Coordinates of C-alpha atoms in Angstrom, one line a residue:
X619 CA 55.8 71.1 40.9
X620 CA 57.8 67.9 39.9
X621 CA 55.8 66.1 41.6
X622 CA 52.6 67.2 40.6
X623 CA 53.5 67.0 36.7
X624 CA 54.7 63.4 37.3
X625 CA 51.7 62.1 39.2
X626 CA 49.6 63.9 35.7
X627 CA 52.0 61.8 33.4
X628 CA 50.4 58.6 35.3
X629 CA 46.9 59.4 35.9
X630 CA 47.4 60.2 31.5
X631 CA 48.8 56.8 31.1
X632 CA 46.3 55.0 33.4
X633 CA 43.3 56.7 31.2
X634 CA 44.7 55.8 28.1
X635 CA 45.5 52.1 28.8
X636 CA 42.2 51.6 30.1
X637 CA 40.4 53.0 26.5
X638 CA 42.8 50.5 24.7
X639 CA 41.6 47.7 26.7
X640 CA 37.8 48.6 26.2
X641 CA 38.3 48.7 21.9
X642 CA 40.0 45.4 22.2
X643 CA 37.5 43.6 23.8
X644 CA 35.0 45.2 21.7
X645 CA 36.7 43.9 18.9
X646 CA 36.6 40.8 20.4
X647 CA 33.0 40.4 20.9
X648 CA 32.3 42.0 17.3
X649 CA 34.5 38.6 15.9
X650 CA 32.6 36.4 18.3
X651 CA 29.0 37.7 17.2
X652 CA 30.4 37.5 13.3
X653 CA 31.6 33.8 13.8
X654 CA 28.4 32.6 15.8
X655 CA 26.5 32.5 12.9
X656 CA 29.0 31.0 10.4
X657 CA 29.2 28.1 12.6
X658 CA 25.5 27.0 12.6
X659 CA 25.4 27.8 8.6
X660 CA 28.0 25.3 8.5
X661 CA 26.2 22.7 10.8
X662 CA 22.8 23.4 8.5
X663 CA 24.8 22.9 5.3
X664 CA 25.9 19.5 6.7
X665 CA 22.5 18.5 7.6
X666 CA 20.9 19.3 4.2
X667 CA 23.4 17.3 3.0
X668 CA 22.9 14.4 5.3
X669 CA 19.2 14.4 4.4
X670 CA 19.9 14.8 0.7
X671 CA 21.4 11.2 0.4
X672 CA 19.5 9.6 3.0
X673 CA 17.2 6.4 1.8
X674 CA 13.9 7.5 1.4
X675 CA 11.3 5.2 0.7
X676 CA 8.3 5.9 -0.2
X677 CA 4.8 6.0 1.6
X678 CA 3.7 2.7 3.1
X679 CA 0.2 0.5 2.1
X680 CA -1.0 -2.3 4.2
X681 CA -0.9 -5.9 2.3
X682 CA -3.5 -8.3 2.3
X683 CA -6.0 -8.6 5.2
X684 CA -6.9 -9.8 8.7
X685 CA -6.7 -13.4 9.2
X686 CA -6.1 -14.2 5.7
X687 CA -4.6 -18.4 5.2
X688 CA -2.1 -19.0 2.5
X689 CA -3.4 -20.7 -0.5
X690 CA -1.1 -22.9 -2.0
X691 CA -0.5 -24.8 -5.1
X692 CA -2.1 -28.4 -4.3
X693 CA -5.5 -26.4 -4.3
X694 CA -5.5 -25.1 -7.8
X695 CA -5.8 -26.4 -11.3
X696 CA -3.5 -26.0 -13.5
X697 CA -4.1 -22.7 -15.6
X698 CA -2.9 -19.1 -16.2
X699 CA -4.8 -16.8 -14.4
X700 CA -5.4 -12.7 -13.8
X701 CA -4.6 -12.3 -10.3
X702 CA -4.5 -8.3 -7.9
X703 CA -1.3 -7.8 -6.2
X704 CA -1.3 -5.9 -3.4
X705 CA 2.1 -4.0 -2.6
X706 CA 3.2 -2.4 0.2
X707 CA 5.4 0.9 -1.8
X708 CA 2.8 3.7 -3.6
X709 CA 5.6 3.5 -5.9
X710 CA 5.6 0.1 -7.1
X711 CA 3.0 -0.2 -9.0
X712 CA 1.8 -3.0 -10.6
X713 CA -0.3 -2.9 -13.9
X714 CA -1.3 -6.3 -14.5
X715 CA -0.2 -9.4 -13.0
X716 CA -0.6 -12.8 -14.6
X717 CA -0.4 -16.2 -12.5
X718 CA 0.6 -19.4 -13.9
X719 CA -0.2 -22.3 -12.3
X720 CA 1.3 -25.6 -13.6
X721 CA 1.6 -29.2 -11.6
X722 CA 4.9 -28.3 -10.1
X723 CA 5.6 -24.5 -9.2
X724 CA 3.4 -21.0 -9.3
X725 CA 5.3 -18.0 -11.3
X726 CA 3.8 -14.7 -12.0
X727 CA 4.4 -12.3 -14.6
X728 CA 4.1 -8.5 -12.6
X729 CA 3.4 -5.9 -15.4
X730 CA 4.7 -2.3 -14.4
X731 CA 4.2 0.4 -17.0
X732 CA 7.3 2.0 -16.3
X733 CA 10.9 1.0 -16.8
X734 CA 12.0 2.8 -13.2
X735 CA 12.8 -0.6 -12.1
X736 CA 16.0 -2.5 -13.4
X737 CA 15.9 -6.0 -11.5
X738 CA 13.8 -7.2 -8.8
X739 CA 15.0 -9.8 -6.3
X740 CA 12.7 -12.2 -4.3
X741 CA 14.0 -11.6 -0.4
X742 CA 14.5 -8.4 1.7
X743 CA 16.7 -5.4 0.7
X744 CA 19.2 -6.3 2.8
X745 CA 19.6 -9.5 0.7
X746 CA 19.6 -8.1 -2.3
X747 CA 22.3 -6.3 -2.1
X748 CA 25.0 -9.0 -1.2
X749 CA 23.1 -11.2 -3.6
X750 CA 24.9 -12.3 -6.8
X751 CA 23.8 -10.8 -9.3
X752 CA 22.8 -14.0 -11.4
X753 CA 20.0 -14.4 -8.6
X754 CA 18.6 -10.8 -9.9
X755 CA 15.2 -11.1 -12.1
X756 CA 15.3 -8.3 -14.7
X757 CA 12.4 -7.6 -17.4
X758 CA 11.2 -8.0 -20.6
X759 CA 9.0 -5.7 -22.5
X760 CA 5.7 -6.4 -24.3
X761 CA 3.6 -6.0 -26.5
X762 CA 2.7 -2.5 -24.8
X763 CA 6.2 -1.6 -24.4
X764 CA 5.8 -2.3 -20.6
X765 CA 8.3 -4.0 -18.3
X766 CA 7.6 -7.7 -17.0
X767 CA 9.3 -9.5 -14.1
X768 CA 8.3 -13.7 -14.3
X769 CA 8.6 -13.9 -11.0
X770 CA 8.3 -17.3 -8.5
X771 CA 5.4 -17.3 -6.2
X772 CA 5.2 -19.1 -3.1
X773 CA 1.9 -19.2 -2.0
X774 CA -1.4 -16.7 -2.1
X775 CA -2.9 -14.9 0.6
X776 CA 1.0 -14.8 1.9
X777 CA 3.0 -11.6 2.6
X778 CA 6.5 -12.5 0.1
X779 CA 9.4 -10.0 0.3
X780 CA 10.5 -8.7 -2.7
X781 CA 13.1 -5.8 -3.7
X782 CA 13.2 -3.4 -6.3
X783 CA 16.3 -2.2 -8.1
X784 CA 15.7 1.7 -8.8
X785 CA 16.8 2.4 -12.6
X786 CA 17.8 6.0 -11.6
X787 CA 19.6 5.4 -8.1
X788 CA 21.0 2.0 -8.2
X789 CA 19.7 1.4 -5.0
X790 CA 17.5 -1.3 -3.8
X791 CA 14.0 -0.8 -1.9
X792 CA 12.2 -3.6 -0.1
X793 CA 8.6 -4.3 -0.7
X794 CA 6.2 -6.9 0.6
X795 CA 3.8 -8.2 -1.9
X796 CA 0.3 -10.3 -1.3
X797 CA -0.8 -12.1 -4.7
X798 CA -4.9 -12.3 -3.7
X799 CA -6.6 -15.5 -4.1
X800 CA -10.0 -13.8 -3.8
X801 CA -9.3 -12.3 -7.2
X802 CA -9.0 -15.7 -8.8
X803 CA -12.1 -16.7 -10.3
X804 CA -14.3 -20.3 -9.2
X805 CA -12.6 -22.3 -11.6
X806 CA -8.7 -22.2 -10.3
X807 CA -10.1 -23.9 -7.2
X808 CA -10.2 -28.1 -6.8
X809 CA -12.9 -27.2 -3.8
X810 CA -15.7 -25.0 -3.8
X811 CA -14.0 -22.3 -1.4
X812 CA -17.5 -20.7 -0.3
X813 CA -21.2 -21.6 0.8
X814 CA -23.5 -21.1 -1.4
X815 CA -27.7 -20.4 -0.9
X816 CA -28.1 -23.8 -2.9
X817 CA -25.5 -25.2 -0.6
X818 CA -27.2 -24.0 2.3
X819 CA -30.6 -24.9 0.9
X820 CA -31.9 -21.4 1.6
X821 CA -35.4 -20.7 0.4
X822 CA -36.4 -18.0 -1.6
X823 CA -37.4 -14.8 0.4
X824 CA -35.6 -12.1 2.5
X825 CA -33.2 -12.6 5.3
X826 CA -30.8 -10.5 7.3
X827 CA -27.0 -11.1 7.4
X828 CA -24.4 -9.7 9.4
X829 CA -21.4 -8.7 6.5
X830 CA -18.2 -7.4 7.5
X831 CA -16.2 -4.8 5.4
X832 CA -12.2 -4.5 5.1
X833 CA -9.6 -2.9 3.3
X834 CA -9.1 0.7 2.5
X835 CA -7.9 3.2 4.9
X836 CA -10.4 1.9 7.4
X837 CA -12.8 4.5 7.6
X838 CA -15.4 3.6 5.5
X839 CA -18.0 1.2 6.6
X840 CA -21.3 -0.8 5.3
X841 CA -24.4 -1.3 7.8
X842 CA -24.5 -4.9 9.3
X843 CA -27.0 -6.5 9.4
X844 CA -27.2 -6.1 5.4
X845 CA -30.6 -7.2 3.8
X846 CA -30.5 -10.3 1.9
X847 CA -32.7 -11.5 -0.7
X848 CA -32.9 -15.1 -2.1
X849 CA -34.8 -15.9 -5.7
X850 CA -34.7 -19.0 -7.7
X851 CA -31.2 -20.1 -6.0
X852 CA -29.3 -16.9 -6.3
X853 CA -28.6 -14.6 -3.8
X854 CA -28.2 -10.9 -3.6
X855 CA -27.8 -8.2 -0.8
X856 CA -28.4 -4.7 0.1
X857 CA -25.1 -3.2 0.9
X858 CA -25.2 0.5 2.5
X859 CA -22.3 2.7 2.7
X860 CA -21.7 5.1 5.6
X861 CA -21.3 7.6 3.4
X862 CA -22.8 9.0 -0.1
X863 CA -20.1 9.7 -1.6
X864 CA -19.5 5.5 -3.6
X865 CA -20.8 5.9 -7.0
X866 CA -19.5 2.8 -8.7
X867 CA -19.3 -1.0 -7.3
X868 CA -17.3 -3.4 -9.1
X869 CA -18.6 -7.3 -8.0
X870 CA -17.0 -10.1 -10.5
X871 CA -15.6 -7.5 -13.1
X872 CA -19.5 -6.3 -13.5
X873 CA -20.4 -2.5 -12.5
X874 CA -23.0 -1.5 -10.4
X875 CA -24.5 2.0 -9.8
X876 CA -26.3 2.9 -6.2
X877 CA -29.0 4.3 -5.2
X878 CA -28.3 7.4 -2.8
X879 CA -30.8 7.6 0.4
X880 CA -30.8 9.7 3.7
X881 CA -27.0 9.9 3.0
X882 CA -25.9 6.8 1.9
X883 CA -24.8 5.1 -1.2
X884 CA -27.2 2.0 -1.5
X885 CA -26.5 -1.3 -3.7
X886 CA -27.8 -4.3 -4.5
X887 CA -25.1 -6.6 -5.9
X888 CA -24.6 -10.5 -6.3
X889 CA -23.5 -12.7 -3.6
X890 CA -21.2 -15.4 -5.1
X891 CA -20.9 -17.3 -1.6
X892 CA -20.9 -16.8 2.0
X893 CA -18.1 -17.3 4.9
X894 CA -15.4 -16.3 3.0
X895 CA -14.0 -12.9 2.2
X896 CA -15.4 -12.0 -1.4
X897 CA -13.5 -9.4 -3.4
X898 CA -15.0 -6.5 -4.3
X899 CA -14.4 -2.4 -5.4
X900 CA -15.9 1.0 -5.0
X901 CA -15.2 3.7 -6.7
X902 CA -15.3 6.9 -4.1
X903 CA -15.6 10.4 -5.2
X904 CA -14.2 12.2 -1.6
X905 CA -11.4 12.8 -3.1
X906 CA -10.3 15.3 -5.0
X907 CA -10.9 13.3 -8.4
X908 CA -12.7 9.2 -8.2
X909 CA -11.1 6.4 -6.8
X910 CA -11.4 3.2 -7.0
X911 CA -10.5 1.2 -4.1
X912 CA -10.1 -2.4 -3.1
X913 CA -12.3 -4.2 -0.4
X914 CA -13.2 -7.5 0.8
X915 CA -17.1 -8.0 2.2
X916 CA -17.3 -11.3 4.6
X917 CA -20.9 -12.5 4.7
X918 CA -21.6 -15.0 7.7
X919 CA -23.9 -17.4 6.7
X920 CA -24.1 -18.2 10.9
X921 CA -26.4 -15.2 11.5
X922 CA -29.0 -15.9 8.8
X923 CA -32.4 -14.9 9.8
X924 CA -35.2 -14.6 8.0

């Protein structure tokens, strides 16, 4: 009977142990599942942080243009002239830019209607910032209350690195500017920089002309051959858009308003000279309000035909 009791008290001891055992590694996984998911909150938080003071710049714009050939000072008269900047940040944006050319050096004065900009330096970002700051350029304010950096330029049609000192962050962001020579009017230049249908001694009467069309985003295109009509010395052409939706042309700071035909914006506009690219914009309507873009039309006087 001993016996039997005894062997009772153990099997009651064995049962019991082995429930104990089973709650604590239930417990056990219970913490684990709990913790899991503290962890990666953690690691998230740190990210978000990460990215929070990250540089960010903002979107990118192409400069200048294919195959463009610096202009430099020895071919231009003395003067002060409007001239288009192209820069490389959507958030540097330039106003108005003024070039002043006198029988030494080229400076510019780069108009930005905002004062988000504290200093800009003429070299990369990574200059700037071990720069001394007596090499910083900061602004003065017009008229207009806008800001204006006088800034040195050392050549057109080149792609000169320039940083920006953000007002707000105190950090500096690199941009790459191109001051356009083909916005400068006839008169900056010592040599005629163009052909011209006098030049070429064309007759009056209608030719074709293969044009080419850059700048943009790259989608839009003109048809080539282009029509070309010559009358008492001046020359105009036909230029058609691949699309109908151009409902301005802006050709030597005149306007010009199309003609729309099977789907196509049609215009007839001046042609200052040939074989070289002439600047030109066109206001597009695709978008959700109208835009005026920048373009450069290249006319090759090679491929005249009547």
């Amino acid at each position: 009977m001993k016996k039997r009791i005894i062997a009772l008290s153990l099997i009651s001891m064995l049962v019991l142990a082995s429930c104990g055992t089973k709650k604590d590694s239930s417990q056990q996984s219970s913490t684990s599942a709990t913790t899991a998911p503290q962890t990666t909150a953690a690691t998230t938080a740190e990210t978000t942080t990460e990215a929070a003071t990250e540089h960010v710049t903002a979107a990118q714009n192409e400069v200048g243009f294919e195959g463009m050939t610096e202009v430099n000072i020895n071919e231009l008269n003395m003067g002060n002239y409007n001239v288009s900047v192209d820069s490389s940040s959507s958030m540097f944006k330039i106003a108005g830019c003024i070039l002043h050319v006198s029988d030494h050096d080229m400076i510019a004065d780069i108009i930005i209607d905002s004062k988000s900009y504290d200093a800009l330096y003429m070299g990369t970002e990574d200059e700037a910032k071990s720069a001394a700051e007596s090499d910083r350029i900061t602004y003065t304010t017009n008229e207009k209350g806008q800001s204006v950096f006088t800034v040195p330029v050392e050549a057109l049609d080149k792609e000169i690195q320039c940083a920006a000192l953000s007002a707000k962050k105190q950090e500096w962001y690199g941009r790459t500017l191109v001051f356009r020579a083909d916005s400068l009017p006839d008169t900056a230049f010592k040599e005629a920089r163009y052909a011209t249908a006098e030049s070429l001694k064309l007759e009056d009467g209608e030719y074709n002309i293969d044009v080419k069309l850059e700048g943009g985003s790259g989608k839009a295109s003109v048809e080539s051959p282009a029509k070309l009509t010559v009358k008492d010395g001046k020359a105009t052409a036909k230029i058609v858009w691949s699309s109908d939706k151009y409902d301005k042309m802006v050709v030597d700071y005149l306007e010009y308003t199309p003609e729309i035909a099977d789907g196509h914006s049609v215009f007839e506009i001046p042609v200052r000279g040939f074989d070289y690219r002439m600047h030109i914009e066109a206001e597009t309507t695709a978008m959700s309000e109208p835009h005026m873009i920048e373009y450069t039309l290249y006319l090759d006087s090679a491929t005249i035909k009547k």
